[in-house]
Short mmCIF file of C-alpha atoms in Angstrom, two decimals:
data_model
loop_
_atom_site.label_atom_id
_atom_site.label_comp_id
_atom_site.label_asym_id
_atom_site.label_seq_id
_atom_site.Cartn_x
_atom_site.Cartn_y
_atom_site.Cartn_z
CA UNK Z 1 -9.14 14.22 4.48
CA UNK Z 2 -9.99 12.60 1.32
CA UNK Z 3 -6.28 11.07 0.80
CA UNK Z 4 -6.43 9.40 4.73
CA UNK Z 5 -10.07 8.11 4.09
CA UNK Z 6 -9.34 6.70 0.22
CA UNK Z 7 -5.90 5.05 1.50
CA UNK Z 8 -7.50 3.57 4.69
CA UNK Z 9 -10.39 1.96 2.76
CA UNK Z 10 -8.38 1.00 0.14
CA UNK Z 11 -5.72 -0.56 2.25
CA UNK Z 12 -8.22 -2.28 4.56
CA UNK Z 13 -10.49 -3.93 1.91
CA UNK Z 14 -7.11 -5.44 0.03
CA UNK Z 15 -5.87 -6.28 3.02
CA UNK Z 16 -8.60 -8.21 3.64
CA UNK Z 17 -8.96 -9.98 0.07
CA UNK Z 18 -4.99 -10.92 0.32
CA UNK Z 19 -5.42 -12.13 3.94
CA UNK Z 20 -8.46 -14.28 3.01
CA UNK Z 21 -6.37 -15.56 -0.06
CA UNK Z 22 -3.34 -16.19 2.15
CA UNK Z 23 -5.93 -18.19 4.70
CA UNK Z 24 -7.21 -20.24 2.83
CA UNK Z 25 -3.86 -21.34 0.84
CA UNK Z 26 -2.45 -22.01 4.56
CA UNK Z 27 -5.75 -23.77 5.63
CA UNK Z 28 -4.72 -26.58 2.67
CA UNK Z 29 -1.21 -26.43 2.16
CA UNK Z 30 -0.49 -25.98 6.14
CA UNK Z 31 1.76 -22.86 7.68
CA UNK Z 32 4.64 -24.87 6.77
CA UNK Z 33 6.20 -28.41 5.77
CA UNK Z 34 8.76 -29.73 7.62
CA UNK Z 35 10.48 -32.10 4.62
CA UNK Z 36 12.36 -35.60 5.51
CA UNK Z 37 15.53 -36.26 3.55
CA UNK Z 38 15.52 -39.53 4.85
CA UNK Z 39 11.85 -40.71 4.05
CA UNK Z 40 11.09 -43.31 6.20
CA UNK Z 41 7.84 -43.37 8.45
CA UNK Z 42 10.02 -43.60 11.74
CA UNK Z 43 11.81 -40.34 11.06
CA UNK Z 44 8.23 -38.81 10.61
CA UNK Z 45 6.74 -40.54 13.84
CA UNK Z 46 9.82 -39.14 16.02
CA UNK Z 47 9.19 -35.33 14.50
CA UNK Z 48 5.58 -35.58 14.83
CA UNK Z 49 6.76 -36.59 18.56
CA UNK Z 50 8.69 -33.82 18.62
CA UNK Z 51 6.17 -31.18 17.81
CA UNK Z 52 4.15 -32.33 19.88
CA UNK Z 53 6.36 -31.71 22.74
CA UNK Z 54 6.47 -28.67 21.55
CA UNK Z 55 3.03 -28.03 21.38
CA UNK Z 56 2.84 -28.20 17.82
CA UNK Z 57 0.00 -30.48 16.02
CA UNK Z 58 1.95 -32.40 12.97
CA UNK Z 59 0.52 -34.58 10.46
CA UNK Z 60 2.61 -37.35 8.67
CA UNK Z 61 2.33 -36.94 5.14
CA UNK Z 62 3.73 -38.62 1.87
CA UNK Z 63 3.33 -36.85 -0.75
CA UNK Z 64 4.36 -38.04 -4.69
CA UNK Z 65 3.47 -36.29 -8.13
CA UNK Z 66 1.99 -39.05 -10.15
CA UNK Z 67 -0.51 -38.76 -13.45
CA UNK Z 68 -4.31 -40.03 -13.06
CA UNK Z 69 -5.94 -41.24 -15.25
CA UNK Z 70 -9.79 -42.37 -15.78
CA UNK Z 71 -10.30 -44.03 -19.68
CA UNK Z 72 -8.89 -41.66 -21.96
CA UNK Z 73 -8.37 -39.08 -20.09
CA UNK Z 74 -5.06 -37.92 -18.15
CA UNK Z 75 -3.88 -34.77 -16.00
CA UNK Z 76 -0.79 -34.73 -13.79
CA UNK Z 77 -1.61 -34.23 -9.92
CA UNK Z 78 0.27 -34.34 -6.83
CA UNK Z 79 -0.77 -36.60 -4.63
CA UNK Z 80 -0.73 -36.61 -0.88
CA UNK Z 81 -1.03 -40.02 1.53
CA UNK Z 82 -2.29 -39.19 4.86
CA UNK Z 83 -2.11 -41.22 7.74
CA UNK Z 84 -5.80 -41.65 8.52
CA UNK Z 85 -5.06 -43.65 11.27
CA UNK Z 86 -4.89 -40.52 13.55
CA UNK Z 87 -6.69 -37.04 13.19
CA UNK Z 88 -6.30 -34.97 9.91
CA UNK Z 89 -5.70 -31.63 8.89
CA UNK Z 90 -8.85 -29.30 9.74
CA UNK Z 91 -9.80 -28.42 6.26
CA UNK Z 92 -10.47 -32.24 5.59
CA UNK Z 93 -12.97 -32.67 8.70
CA UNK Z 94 -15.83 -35.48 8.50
CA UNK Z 95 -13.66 -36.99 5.36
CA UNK Z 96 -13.40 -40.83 5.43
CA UNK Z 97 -10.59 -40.65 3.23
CA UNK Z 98 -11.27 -44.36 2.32
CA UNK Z 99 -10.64 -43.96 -1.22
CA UNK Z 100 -9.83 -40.72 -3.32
CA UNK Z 101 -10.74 -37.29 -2.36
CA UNK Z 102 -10.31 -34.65 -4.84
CA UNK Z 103 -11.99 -31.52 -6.14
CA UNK Z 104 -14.74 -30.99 -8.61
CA UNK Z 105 -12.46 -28.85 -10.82
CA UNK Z 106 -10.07 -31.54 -11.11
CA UNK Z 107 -12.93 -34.23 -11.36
CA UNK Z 108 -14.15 -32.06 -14.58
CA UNK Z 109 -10.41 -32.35 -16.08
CA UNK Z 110 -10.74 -36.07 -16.44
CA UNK Z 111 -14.60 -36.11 -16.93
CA UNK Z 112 -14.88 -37.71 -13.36
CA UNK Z 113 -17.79 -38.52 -11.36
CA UNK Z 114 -18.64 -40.27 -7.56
CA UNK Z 115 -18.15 -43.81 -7.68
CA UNK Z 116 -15.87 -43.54 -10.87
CA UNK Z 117 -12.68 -45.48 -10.89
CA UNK Z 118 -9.68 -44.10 -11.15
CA UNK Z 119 -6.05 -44.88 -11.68
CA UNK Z 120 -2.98 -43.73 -9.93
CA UNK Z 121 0.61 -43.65 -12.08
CA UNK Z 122 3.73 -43.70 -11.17
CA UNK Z 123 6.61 -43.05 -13.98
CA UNK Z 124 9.14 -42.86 -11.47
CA UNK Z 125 8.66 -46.44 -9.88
CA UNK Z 126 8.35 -49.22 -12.46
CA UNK Z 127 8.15 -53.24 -12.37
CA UNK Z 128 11.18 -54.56 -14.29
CA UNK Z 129 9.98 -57.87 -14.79
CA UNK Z 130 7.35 -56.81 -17.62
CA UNK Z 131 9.84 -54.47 -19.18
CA UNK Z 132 9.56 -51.25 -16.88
CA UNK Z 133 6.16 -50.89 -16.53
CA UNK Z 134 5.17 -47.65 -14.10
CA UNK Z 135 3.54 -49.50 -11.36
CA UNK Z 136 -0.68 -48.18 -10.82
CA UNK Z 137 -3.27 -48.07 -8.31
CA UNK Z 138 -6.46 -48.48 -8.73
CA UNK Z 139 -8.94 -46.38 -6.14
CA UNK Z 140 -12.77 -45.05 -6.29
CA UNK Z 141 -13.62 -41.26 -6.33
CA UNK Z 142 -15.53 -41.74 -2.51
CA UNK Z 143 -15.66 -37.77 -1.97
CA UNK Z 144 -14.93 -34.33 -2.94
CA UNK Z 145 -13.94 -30.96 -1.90
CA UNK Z 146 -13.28 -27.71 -2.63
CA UNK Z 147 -10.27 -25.64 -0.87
CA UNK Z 148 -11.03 -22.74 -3.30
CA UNK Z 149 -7.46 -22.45 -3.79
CA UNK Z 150 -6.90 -22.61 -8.03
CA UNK Z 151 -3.65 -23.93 -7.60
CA UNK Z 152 -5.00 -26.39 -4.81
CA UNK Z 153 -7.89 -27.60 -6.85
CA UNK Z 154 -6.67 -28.02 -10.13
CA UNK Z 155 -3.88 -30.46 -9.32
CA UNK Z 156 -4.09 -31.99 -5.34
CA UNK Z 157 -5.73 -34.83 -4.45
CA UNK Z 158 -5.62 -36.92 -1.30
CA UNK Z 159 -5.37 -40.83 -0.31
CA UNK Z 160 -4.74 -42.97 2.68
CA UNK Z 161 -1.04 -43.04 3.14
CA UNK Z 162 -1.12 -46.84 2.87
CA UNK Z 163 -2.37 -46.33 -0.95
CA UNK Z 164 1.01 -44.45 -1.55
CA UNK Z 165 3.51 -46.56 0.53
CA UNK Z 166 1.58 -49.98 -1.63
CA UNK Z 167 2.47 -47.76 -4.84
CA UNK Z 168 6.32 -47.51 -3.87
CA UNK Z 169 6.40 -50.68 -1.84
CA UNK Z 170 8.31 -49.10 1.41
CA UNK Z 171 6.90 -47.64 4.64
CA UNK Z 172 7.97 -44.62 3.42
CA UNK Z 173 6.50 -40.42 4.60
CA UNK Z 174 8.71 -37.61 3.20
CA UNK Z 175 6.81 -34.77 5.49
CA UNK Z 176 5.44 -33.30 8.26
CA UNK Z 177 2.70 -30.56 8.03
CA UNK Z 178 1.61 -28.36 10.57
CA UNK Z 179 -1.44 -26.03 10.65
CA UNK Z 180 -0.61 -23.57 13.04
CA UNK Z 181 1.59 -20.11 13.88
CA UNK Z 182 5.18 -21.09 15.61
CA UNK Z 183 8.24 -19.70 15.54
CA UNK Z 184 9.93 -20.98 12.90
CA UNK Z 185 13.12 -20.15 13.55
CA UNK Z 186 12.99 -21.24 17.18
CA UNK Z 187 11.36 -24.83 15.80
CA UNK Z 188 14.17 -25.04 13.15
CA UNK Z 189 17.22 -24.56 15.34
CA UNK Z 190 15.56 -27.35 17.83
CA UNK Z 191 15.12 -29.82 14.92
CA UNK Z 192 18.70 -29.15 13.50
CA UNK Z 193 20.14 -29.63 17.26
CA UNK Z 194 17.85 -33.03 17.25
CA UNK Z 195 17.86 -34.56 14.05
CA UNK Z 196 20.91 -32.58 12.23
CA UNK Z 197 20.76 -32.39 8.02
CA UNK Z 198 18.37 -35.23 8.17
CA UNK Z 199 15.01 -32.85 7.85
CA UNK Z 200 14.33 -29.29 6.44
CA UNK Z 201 11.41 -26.47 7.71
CA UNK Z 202 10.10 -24.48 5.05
CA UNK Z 203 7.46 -22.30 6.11
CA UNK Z 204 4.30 -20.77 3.61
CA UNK Z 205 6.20 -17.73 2.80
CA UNK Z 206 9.28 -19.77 1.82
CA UNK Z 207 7.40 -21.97 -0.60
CA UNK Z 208 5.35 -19.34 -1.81
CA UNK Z 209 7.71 -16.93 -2.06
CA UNK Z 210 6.90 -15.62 -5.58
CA UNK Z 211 2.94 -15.16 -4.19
CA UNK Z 212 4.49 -13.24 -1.05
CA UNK Z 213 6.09 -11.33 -3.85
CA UNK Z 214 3.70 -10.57 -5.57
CA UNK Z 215 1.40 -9.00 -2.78
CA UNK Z 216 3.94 -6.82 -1.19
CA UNK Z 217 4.61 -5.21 -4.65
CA UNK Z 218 0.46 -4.74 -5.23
CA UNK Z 219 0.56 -2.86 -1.85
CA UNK Z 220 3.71 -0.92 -2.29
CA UNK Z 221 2.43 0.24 -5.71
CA UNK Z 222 -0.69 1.30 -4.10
CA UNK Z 223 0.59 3.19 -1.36
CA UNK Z 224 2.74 5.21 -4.40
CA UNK Z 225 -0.30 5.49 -6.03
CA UNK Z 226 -2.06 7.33 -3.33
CA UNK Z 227 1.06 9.41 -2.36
CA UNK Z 228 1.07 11.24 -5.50
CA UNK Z 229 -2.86 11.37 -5.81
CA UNK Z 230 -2.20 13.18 -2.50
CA UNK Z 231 0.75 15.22 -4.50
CA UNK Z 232 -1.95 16.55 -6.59
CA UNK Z 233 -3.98 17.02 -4.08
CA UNK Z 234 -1.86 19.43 -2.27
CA UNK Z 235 -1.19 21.15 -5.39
CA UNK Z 236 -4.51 22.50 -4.74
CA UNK Z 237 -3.49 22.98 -0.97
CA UNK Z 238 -0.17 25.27 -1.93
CA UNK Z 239 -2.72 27.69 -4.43
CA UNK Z 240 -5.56 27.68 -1.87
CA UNK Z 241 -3.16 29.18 1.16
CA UNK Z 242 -1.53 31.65 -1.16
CA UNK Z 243 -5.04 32.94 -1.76
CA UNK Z 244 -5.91 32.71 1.39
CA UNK Z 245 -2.59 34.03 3.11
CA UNK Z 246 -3.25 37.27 1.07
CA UNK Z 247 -6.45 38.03 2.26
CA UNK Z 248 -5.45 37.92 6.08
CA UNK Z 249 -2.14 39.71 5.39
CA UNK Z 250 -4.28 42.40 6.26
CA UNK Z 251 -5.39 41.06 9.68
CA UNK Z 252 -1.93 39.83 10.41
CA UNK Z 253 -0.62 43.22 9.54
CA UNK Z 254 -3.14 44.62 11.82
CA UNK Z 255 -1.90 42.42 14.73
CA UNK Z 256 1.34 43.68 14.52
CA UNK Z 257 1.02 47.15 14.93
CA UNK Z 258 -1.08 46.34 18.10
CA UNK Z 259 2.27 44.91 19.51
CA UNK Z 260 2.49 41.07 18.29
CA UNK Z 261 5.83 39.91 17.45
CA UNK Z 262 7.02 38.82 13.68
CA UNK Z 263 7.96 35.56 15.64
CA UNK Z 264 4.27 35.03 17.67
CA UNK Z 265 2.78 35.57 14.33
CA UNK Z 266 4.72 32.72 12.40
CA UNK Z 267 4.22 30.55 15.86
CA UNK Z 268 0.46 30.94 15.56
CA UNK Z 269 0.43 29.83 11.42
CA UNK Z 270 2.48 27.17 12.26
CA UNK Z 271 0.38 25.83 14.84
CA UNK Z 272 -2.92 26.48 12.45
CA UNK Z 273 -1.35 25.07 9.86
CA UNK Z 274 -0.08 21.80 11.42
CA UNK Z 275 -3.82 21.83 13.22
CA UNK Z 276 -5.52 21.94 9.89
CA UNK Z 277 -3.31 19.41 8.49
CA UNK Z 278 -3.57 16.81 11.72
CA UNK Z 279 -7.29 17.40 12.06
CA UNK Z 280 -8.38 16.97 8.40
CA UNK Z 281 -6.36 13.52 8.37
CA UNK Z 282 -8.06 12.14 11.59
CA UNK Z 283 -11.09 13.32 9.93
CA UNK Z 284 -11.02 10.95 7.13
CA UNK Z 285 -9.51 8.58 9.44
CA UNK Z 286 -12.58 8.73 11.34
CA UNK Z 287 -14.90 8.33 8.19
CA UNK Z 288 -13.14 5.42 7.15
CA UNK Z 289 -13.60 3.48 10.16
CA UNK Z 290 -16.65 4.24 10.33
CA UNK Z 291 -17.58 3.33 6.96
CA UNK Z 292 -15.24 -0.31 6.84
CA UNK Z 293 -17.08 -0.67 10.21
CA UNK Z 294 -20.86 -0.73 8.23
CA UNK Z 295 -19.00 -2.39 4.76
CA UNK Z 296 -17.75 -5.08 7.51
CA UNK Z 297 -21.02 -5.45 9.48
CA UNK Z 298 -23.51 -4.93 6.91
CA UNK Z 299 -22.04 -5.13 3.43
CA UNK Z 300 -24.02 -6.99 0.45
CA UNK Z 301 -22.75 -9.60 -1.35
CA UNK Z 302 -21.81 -7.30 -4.75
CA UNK Z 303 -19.29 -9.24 -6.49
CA UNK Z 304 -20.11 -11.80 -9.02
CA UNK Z 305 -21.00 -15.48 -8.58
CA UNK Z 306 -17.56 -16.21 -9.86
CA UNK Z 307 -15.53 -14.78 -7.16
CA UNK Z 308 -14.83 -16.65 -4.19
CA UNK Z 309 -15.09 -13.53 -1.69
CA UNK Z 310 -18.52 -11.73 -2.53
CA UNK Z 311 -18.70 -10.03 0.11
CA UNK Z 312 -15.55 -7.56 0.54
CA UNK Z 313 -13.74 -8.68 3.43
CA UNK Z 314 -12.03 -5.85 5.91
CA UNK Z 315 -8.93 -5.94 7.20
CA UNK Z 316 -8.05 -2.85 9.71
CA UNK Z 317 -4.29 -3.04 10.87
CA UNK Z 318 -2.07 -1.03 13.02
CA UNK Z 319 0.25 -0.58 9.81
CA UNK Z 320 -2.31 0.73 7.74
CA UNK Z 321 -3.74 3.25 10.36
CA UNK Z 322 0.20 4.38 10.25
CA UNK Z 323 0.31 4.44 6.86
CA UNK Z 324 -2.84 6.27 6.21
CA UNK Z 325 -1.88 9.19 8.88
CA UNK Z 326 1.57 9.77 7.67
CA UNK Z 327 1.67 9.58 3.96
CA UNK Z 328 -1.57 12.23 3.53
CA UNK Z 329 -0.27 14.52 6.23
CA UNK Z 330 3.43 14.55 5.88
CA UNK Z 331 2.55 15.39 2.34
CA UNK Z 332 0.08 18.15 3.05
CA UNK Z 333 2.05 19.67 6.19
CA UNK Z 334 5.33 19.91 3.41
CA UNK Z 335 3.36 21.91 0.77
CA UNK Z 336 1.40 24.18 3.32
CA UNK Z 337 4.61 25.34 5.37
CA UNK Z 338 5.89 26.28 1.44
CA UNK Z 339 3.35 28.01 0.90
CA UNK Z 340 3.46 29.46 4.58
CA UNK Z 341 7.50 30.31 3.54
CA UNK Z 342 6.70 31.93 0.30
CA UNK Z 343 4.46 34.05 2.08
CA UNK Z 344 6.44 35.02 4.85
CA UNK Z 345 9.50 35.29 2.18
CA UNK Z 346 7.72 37.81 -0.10
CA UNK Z 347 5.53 39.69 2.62
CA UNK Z 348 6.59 42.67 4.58
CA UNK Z 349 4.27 44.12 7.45
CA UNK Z 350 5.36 47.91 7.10
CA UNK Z 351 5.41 48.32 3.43
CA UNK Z 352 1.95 46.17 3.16
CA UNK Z 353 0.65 49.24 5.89
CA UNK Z 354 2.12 51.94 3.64
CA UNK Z 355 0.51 51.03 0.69
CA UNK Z 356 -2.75 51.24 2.59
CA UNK Z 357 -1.70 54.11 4.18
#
């Protein structure tokens, strides 16, 4: 009972911190990218046309890493030009985007403030007339805004895409984000049968693939974590049935002299046994859901001010429920038929009746 209801909980509230991570990384990075080898704003207007056939929303993007830099102070950032001459992506909602919109944690890297100016660099495109001179732009910090994404913050900002294609003098876009769930592979085959080698889908979990990584093996090690709490646990299982086994050898003794078979006998453990197990797991199972239920509904805001999720979020899933049932009573239904067998191995009905006798 207490294995199912610790693995459940546990399960559920880090399901729910790595789901709200994974959210919001995919609320400002997009479910996927599909990347232009050929970067010109034509090829992105006849994918964008294409998701949207498809009933996919994409936004053109062109995205560059370039170093900004306000008086003496200067952080690399990757920059992305969006085309603000139709919607944008959800997470930038009621933004202008007339000038430069980054985040406050950024801002504080290059001692930044509203209003400030700022410059844009680009090593990798230079004006050879002056001697290869990386070529600038010159913009305003308008707004800001906070993804709460580290990575995100520290390093992204965002333009109007005519800032970018000014900076590199070509109408150029070398993506196309979407912010929604599609089949990927579906999507992919339909833009290789359309437009070949020239463009490449990469979904979340393909560009974050170390991240992805990383979470899997944080659940895995949990789940092994629990199993062999729940080891120890039915330690205490296998010595408490021994005990107990002995004190109704008595009864069961008793049974069979009134006529009960051997095999009736070892039917009816069984059946206890595998009852005890089943029912103590739903138990727990049952506590836990009801206690994520109030943590959900009517949990405080305990962790600190520094942590972007103070309130624990909850994440019940159909694998966890799974996982929670099987691991704690697979477990305990293995050490409690041992202990059933060494019983039944070292017990014998009519000499336990002639020692008595």
């Amino acid at each position: 009972m207490i294995s199912s209801f610790a693995l459940l909980v546990l399960q559920s509230t880090m399901g729910g911190l790595q789901g709200k991570l994974i959210g919001r990384s995919k609320a400002a990075n997009g479910h996927g990218v599909i990347i232009l080898k050929d970067e010109t704003f034509a090829l992105a207007g006849q994918v964008q046309e294409f998701l949207k056939n498809e009933e996919v929303e994409g936004f053109i993007e062109y995205e560059l890493e370039l170093l900004l830099k306000n008086g003496n102070y200067l952080a690399p950032v990757i920059v992305h030009g969006l085309d603000t001459s139709k919607e944008l992506p959800s997470f930038l909602e009621g933004f202008e985007l007339k000038e430069a919109v980054l985040s406050p944690a950024l801002a504080r890297k290059v001692n930044l403030g509203l209003g400030d100016q700022i410059r844009l660099i680009s090593p990798a495109h230079t004006d050879a007339m002056m001697g290869d001179i990386p070529r600038t732009a010159t913009l305003y910090l308008d707004e800001m805004i906070s993804t709460n994404v580290p990575e995100v913050d520290h390093y992204h900002l965002w333009v109007r895409l005519k800032v970018l294609q000014n900076l590199v003098r070509k109408r150029a876009a070398n993506r196309v984000k979407y912010f929604q769930d599609i089949d990927s592979e579906d999507i992919q085959e339909k833009l290789n049968a359309k437009f070949g080698d020239q463009v490449e889908l990469k979904t979340w979990e393909q560009m974050n693939g170390t991240l992805v990584w990383a979470l899997s093996l944080e659940t895995t090690v949990m789940v092994f974590l629990f199993a062999a709490m729940t080891l120890l646990v039915s330690l205490c299982i296998t010595s408490g049935l021994l005990i107990f086994f002995g004190k109704v050898r008595g009864d069961l003794a008793s049974f069979w002299i009134m006529g009960t078979s051997k095999a009736n006998l070892e039917k009816s453990t069984g059946l206890f046994l595998s009852a005890m197990s089943i029912g103590a797991v739903l138990v727990g199972l049952a506590v836990g859901l009801i206690c994520l239920y109030f943590l959900d509904h009517y949990g405080f805001e305990i962790m600190p001010e520094e942590f972007v999720d103070r309130k624990i979020p909850i994440q019940v899933t159909a694998r966890g429920l799974i996982i929670s049932f099987l691991v704690p009573t697979l477990i305990s239904m293995a050490f409690s038929f041992f202990s059933f067998f060494q019983f039944k191995k070292e017990s014998n009905y009519l000499d336990y009746v002639r020692t008595i006798g």
